[in-house]
Coordinates of C-alpha atoms in Angstrom, one line a residue:
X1 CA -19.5 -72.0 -2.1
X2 CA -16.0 -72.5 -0.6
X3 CA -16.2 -73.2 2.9
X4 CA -13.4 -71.3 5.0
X5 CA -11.4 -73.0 7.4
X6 CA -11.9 -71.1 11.2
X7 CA -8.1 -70.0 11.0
X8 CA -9.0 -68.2 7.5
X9 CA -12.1 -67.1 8.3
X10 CA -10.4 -65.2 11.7
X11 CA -7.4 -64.3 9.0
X12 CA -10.2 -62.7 6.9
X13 CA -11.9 -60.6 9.7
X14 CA -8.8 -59.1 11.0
X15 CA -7.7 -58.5 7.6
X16 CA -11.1 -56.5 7.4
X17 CA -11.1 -54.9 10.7
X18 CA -7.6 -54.2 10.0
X19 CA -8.6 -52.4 6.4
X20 CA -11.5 -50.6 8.0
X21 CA -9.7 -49.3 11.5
X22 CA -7.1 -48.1 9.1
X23 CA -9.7 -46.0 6.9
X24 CA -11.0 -44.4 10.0
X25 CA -7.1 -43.5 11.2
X26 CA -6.4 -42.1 7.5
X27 CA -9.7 -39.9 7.9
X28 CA -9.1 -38.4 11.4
X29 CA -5.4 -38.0 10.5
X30 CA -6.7 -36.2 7.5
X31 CA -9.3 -34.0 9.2
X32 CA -6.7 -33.3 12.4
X33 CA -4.5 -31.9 9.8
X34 CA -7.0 -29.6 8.2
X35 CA -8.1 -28.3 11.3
X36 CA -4.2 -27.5 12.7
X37 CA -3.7 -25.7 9.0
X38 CA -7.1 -23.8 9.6
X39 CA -5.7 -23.1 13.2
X40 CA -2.6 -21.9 12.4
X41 CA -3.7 -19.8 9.2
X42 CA -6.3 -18.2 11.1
X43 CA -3.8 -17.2 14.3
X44 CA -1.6 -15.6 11.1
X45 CA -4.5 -13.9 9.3
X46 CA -6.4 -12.3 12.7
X47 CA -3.6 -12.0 15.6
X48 CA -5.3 -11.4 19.0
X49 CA -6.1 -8.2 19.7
X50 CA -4.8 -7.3 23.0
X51 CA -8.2 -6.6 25.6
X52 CA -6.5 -3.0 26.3
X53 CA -4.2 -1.0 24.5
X54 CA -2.4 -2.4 21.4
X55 CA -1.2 -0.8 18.1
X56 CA -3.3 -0.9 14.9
X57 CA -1.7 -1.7 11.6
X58 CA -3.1 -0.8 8.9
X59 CA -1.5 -2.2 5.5
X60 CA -1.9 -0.4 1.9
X61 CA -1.3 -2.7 -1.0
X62 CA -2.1 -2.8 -4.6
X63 CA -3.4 0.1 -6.5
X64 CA -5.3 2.5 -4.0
X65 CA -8.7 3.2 -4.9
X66 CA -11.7 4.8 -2.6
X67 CA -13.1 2.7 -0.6
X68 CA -16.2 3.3 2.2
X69 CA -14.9 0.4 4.6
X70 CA -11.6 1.7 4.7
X71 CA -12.8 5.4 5.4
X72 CA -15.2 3.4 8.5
X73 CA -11.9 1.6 9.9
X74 CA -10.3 4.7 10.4
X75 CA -13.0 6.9 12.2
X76 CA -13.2 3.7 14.1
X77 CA -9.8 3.8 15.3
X78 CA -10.1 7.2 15.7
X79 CA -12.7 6.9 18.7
X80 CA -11.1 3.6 20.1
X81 CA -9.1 4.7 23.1
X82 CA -7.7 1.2 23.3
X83 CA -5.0 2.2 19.9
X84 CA -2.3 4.0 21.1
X85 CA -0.8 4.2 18.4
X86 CA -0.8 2.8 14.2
X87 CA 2.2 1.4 11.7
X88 CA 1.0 2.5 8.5
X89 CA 2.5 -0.8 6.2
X90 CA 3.0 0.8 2.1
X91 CA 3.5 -1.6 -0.9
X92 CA 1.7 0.1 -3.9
X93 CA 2.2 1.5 -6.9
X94 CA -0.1 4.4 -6.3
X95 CA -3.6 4.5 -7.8
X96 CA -6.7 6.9 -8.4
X97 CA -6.1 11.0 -7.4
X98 CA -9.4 10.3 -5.0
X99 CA -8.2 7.1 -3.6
X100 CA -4.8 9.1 -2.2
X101 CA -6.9 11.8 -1.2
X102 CA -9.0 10.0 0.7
X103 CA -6.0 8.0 2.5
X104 CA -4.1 11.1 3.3
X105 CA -7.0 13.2 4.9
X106 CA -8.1 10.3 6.8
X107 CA -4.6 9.3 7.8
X108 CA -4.3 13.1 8.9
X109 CA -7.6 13.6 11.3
X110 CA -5.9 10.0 12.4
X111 CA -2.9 11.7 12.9
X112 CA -4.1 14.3 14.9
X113 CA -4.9 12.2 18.1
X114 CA -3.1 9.1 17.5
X115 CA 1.1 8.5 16.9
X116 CA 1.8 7.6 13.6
X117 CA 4.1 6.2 11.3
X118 CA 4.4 4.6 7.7
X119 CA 6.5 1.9 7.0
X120 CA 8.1 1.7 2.8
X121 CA 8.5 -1.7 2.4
X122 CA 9.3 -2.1 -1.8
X123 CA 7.2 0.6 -3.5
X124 CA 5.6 3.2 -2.2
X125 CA 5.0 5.5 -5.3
X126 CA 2.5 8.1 -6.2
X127 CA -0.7 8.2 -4.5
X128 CA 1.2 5.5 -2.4
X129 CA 4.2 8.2 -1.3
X130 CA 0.9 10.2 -0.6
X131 CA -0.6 8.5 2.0
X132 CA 3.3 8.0 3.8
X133 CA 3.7 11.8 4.0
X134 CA 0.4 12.2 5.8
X135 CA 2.0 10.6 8.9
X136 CA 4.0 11.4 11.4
X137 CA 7.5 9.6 10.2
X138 CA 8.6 7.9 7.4
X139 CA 10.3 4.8 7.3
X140 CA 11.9 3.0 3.7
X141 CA 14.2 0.4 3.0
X142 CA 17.6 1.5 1.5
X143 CA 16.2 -0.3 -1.7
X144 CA 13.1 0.8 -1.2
X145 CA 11.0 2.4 -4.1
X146 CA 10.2 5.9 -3.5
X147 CA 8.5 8.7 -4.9
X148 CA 6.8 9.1 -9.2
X149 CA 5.3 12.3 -6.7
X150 CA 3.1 13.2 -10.0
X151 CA -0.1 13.0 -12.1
X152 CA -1.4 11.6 -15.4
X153 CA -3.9 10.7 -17.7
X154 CA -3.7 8.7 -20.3
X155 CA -5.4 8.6 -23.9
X156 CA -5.2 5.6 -26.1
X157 CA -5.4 6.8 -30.0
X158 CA -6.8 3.8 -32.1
X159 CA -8.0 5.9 -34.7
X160 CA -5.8 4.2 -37.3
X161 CA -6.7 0.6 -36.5
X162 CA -10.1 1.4 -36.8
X163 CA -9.9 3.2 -40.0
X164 CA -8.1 -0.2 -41.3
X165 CA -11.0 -2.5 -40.3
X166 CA -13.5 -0.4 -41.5
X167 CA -15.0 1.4 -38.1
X168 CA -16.5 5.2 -38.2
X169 CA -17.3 6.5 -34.9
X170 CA -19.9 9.2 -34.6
X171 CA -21.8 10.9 -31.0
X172 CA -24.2 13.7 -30.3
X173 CA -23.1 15.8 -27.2
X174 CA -24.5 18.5 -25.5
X175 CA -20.8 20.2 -25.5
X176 CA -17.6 20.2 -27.4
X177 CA -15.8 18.8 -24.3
X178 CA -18.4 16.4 -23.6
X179 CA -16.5 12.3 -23.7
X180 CA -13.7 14.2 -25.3
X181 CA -11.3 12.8 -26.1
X182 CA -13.1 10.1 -28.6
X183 CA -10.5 6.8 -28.4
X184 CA -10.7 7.2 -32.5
X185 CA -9.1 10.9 -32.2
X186 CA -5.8 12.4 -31.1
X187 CA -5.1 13.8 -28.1
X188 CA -5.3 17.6 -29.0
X189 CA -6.5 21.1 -29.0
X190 CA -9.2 22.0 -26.9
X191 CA -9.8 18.5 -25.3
X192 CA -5.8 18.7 -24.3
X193 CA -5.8 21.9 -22.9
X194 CA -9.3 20.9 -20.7
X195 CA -7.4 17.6 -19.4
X196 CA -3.5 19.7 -19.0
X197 CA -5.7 21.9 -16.7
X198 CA -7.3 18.5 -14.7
X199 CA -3.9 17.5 -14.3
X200 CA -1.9 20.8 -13.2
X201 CA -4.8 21.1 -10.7
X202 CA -4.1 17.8 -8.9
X203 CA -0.7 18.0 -9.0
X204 CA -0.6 21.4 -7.6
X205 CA -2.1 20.4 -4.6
X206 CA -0.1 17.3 -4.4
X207 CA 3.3 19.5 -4.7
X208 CA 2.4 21.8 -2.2
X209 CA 1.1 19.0 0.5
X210 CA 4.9 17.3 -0.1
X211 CA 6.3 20.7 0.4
X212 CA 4.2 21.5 3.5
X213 CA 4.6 17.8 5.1
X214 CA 7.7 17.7 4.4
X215 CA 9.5 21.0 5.3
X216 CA 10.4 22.1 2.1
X217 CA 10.5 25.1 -0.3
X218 CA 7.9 25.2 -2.8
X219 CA 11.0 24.9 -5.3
X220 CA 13.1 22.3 -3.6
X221 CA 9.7 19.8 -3.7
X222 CA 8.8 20.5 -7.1
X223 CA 12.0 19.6 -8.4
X224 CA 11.7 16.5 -6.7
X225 CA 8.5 15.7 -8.9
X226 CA 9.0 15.6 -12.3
X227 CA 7.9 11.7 -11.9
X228 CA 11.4 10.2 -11.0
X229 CA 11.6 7.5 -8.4
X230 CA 14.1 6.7 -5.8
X231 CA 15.7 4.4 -3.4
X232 CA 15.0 4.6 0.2
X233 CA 19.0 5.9 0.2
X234 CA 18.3 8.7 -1.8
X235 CA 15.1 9.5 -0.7
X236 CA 16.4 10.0 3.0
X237 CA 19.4 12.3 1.5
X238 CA 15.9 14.2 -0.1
X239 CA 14.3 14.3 2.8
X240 CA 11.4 12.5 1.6
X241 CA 11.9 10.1 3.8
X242 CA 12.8 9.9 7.5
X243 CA 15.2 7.3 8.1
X244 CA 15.9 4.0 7.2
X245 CA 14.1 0.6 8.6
X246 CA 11.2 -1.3 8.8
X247 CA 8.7 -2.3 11.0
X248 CA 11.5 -2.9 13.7
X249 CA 12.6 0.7 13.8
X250 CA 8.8 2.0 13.4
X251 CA 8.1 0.3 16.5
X252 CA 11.3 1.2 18.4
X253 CA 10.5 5.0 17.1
X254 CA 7.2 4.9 18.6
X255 CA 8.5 4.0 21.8
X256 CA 11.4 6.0 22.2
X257 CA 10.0 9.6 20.5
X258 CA 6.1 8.9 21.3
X259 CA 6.0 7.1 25.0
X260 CA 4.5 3.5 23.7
X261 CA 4.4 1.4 25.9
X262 CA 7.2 -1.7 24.0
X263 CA 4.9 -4.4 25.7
X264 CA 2.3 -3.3 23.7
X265 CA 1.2 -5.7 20.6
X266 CA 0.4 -4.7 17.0
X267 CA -2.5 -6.1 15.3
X268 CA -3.7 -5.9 11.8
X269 CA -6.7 -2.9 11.4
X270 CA -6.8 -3.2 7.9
X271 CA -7.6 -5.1 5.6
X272 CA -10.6 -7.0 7.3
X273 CA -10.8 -10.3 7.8
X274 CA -12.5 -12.1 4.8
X275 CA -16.0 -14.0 5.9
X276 CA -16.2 -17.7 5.7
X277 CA -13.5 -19.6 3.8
X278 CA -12.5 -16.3 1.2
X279 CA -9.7 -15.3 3.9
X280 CA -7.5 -18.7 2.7
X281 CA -7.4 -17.4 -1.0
X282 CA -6.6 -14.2 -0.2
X283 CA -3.6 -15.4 2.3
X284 CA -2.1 -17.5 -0.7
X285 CA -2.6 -15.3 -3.4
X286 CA -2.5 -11.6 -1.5
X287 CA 1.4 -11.2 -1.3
X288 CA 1.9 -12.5 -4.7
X289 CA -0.4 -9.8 -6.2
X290 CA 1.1 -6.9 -3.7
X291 CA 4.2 -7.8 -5.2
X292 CA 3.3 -7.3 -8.5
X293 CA 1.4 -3.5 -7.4
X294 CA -2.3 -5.3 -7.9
X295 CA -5.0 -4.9 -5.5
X296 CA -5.3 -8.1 -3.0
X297 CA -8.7 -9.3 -5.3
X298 CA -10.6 -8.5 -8.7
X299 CA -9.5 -7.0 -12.3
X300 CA -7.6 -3.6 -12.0
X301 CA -9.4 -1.0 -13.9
X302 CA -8.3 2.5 -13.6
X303 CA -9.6 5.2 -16.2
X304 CA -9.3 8.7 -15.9
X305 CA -6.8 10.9 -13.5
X306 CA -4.3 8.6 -11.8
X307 CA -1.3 9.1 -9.3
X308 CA 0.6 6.1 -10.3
X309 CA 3.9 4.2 -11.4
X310 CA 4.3 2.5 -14.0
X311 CA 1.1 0.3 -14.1
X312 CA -0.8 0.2 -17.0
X313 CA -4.7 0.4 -16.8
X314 CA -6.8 -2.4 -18.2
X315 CA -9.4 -1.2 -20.3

């Protein structure tokens, strides 16, 4: 064995001591930086919620289904005397007949002791233009997208494919109606007529809710939904909307026309805040997904009566 010289063997240590301080440097700097990201993520994703009075935000993105938690938040902020007020923030497509049933009565007994106001930021169409019309004012960009105020359902025919690969369908039912209509059979006669009926239903009650909320004749709001959307500009000359703005304006409305105080902060009511770690995913990929009309997590899969744009349903 090569015996070291005292200068090399010092040069050796330090070299050592030099490689292992720097390991430990490189693993605090590394875990200093995770925990300012975590920090700083999490002071995004749950804003303080002032001790006192503050105004709730509730955000509606993605394809609008029911949901129980949702229903809990708002009879939550309906006995909390601390909200004085809520922003209603819209980017959806629209979604299940239910789903925007269920928003716009709850955002109505909401309405009914709190100040509210929805905010259009790109689409707010269908079951989405729903839910906005169930508060107090409306808000839309100019390039906003409004309206699609209708309903559907949708039938896939794949009789002839499966006549090509050799696939016969057969059922027993207790009714002619019964799972009609089979995905092997077109979309007619009696099975038509029973789903023409589904639909008028719904969309009767969603015409006359748009001509109730929004001060117009019966007439005047049905010609406004025979499915077309709009911009935020043309909305406003429909008076669909109220005026034009975000957030900014919502707020400024609230204070000038409702009394809020303009110290007061807003904080995010809905969604909730994900347990554990899940919230980081759901930061990154949320606003992707809202921008695309998807729900903030999971497969979109909407079958039967829908109020929605131009989002097909995967089956």
């Amino acid at each position: 064995m090569t015996q070291l010289s005292s200068s090399e063997a010092h040069e050796a240590l330090a070299a050592d001591t030099y490689r292992r301080s720097r390991g430990r440097w490189r693993l605090i700097a590394l875990a200093v930086a995770v925990i300012a990201v975590l920090a700083v993520t999490a002071r995004l994703a749950w804003p303080d919620q002032a001790a006192d009075e503050a105004i709730a935000r509730i955000t509606i993105d993605g394809t609008i289904t029911t949901n129980a938690d949702r229903q809990k938040m708002f009879e939550d902020l309906i006995e909390d005397d601390s909200v004085k007020a809520v922003i209603v923030a819209i980017n959806s497509p629209g979604g299940t007949t239910a789903g925007g049933e269920e928003l716009y009565e709850s955002l109505r007994r909401l309405a009914a002791v709190k100040p509210t106001v929805s905010v259009i930021n790109e689409l707010g169409a269908s079951a989405a233009y729903m839910t906005a019309i169930a508060t107090d004012r409306i808000f839309a960009r100019r390039l906003s997208i409004v309206g699609s105020i209708g309903v559907l359902y949708q039938h896939v025919n794949a009789g002839k494919l499966l006549d090509t690969i050799g696939i016969d369908l057969d059922k027993v039912a207790s009714g002619p109606l019964k799972a009609e209509p089979d995905f092997d059979e077109p979309l007619a006669g009696a099975p038509r007529q029973s789903l023409s009926e589904l639909v008028e239903d719904s969309f009767v009650w969603f015409v006359d809710i748009v001509a109730e909320r929004r001060g117009l004749a019966r007439p005047a709001a049905l010609a406004l939904a025979d499915g077309r959307i709009v911009t935020g500009r043309v909305a406003l000359e429909n008076n669909l909307i109220d005026e034009l703005g975000g957030e900014f304006e919502a707020l400024k409305w609230l204070q000038s026309e409702k009394g809020i105080d303009p110290d007061l902060k807003a904080f995010d009511a809905w969604p909730l805040p994900e347990e554990g770690f899940n919230w980081l995913g759901a930061i990154l990929g949320g606003s992707a997904r809202a921008a695309l009309g998807l729900p903030s997590e999971g497969p979109v899969v909407l079958d039967g009566l829908v109020s929605l744009w131009q989002f097909e349903p995967t089956r």
